[in-house]
mmCIF file of C-alpha atoms in Angstrom:
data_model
loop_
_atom_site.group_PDB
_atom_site.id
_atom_site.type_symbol
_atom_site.label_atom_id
_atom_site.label_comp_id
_atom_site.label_asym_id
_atom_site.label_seq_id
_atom_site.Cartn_x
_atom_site.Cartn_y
_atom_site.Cartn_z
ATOM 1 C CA UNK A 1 19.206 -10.092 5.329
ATOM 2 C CA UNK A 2 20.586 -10.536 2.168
ATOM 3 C CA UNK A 3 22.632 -12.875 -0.130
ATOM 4 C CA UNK A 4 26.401 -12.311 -0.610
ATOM 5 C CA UNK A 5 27.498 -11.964 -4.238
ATOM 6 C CA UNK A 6 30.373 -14.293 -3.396
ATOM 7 C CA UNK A 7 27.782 -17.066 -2.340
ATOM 8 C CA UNK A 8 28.351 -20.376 -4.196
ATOM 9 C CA UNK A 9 24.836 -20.865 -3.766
ATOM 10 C CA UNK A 10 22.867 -17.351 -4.999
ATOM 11 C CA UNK A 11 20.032 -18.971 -5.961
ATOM 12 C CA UNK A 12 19.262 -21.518 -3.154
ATOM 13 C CA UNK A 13 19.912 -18.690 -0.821
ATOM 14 C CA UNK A 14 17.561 -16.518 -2.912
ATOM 15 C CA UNK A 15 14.975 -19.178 -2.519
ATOM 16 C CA UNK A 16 15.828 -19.363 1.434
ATOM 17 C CA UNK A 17 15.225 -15.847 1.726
ATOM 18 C CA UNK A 18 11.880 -15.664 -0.118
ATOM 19 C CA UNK A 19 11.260 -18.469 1.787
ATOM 20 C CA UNK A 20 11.374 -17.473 5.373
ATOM 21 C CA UNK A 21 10.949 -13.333 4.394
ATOM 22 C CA UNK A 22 8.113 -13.601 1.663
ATOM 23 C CA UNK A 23 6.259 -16.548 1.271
ATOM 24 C CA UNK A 24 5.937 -17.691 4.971
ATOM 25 C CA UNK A 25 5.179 -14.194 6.686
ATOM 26 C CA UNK A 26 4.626 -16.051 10.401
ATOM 27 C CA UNK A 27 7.961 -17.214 10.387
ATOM 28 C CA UNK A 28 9.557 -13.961 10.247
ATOM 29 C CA UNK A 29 7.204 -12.768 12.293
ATOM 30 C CA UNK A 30 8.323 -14.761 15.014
ATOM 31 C CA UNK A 31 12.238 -14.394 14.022
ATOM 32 C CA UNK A 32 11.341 -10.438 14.687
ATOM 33 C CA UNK A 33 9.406 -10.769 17.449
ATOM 34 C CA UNK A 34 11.846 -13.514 19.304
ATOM 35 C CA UNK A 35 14.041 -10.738 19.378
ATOM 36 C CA UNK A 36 12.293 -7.612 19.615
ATOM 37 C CA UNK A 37 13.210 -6.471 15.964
ATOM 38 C CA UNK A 38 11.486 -4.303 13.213
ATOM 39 C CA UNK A 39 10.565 -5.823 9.576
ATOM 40 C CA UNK A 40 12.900 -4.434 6.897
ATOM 41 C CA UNK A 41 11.104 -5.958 4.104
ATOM 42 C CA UNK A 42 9.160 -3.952 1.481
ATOM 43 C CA UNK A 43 5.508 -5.197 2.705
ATOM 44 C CA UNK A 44 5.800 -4.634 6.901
ATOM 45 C CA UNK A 45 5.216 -7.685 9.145
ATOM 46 C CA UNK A 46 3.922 -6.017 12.205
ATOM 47 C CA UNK A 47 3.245 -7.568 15.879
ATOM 48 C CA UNK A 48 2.509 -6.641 18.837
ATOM 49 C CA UNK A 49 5.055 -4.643 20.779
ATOM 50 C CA UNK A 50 5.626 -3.628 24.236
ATOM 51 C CA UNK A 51 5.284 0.269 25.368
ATOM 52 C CA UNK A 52 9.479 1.245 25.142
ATOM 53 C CA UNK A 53 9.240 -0.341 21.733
ATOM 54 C CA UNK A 54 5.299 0.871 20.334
ATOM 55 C CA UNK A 55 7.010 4.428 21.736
ATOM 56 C CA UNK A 56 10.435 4.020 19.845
ATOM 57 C CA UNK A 57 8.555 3.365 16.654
ATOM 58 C CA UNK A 58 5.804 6.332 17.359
ATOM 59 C CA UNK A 59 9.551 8.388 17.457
ATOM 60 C CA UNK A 60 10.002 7.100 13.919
ATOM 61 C CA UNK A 61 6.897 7.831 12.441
ATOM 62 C CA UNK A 62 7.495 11.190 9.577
ATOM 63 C CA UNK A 63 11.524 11.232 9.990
ATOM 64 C CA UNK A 64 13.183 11.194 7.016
ATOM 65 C CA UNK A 65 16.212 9.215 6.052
ATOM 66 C CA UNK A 66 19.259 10.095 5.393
ATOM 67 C CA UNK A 67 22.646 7.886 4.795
ATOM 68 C CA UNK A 68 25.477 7.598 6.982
ATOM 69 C CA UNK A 69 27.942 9.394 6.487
ATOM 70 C CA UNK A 70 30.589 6.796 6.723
ATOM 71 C CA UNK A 71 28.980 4.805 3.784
ATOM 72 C CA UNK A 72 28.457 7.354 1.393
ATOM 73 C CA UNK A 73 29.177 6.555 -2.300
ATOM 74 C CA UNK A 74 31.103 8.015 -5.551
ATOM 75 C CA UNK A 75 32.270 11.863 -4.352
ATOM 76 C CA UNK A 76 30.605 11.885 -1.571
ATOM 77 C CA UNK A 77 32.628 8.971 0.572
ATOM 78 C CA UNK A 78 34.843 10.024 3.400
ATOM 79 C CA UNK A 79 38.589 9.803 2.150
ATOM 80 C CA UNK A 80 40.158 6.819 2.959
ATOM 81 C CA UNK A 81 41.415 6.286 6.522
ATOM 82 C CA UNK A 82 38.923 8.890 7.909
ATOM 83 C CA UNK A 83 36.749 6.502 9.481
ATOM 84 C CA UNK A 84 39.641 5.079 11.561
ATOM 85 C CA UNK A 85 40.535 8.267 11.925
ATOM 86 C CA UNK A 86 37.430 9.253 13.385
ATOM 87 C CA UNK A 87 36.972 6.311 15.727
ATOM 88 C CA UNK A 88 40.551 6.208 17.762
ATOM 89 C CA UNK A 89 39.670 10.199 18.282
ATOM 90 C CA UNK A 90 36.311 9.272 19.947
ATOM 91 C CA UNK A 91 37.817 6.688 21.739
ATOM 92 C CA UNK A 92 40.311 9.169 23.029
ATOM 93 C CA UNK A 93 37.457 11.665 23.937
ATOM 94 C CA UNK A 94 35.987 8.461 25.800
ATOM 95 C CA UNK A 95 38.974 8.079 27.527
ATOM 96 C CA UNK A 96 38.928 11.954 29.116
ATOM 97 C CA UNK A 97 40.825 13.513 26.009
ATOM 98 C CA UNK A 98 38.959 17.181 25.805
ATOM 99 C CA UNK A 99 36.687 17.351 23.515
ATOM 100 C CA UNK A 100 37.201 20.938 21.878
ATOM 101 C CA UNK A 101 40.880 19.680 20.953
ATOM 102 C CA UNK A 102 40.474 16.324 19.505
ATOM 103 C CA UNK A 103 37.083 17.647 17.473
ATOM 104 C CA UNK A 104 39.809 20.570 16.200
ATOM 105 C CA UNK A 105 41.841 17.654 14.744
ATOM 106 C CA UNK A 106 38.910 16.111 12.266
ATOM 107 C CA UNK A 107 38.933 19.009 9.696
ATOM 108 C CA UNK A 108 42.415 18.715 9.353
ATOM 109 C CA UNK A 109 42.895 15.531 8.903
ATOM 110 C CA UNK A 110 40.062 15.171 6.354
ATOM 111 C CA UNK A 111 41.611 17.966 4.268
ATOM 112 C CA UNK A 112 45.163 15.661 4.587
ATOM 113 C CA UNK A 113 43.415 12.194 3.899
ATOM 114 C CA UNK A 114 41.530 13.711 0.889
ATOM 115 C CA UNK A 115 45.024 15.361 -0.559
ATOM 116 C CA UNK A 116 46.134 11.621 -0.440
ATOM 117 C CA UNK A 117 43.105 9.964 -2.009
ATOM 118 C CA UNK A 118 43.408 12.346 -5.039
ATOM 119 C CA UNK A 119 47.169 12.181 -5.308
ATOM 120 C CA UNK A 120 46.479 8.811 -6.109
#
């Protein structure tokens, strides 16, 4: 959750948060819990899970995390159209396209798409 920078209304949304994430802990707890979800706040709110989702969070447990590589920032970000790029090829691999091929296509395309984004 979190509070758009466009929001006419920062700080009463602020306060909302706070509200329901922060100062009244059962709440969220049973926002998460209504729904199966894990806390994303700072401090944990933990409840009782079922065994798929005690396991799935055991799986968790000393991973370490790494960002996406579709949101990465400053040098590091995917030129421009590469995403979309990505996404209609997987579709096409969905839809029986071999594999092999359409993978072949990626590096290409990146080297293209990031000739464009620094011609710029």
């Amino acid at each position: 959750m979190a509070v758009s920078n466009t929001s006419k209304n920062k700080e009463a949304a602020y306060k909302f948060l706070k509200f329901i994430l922060v100062d009244n802990k059962e709440v969220y707890k049973s926002y998460l819990k209504a729904d199966g979800l894990l806390s994303s706040t700072k401090d944990p709110v933990t409840y009782p899970m079922g065994p798929v989702q005690t396991q799935f969070v055991n799986n968790l447990k000393g991973l370490k995390l790494v960002d996406e590589i579709t949101k990465l920032p400053g040098e590091n970000a995917l030129p421009t159209g590469m995403e979309d790029f990505t996404q209609k090829s997987l579709q096409l691999i969905l839809a029986g396209k071999p594999i092999a091929g359409e993978l072949d296509t990626w590096d290409d395309e990146y080297k293209k798409l990031a000739a464009a984004n620094t011609d710029k």
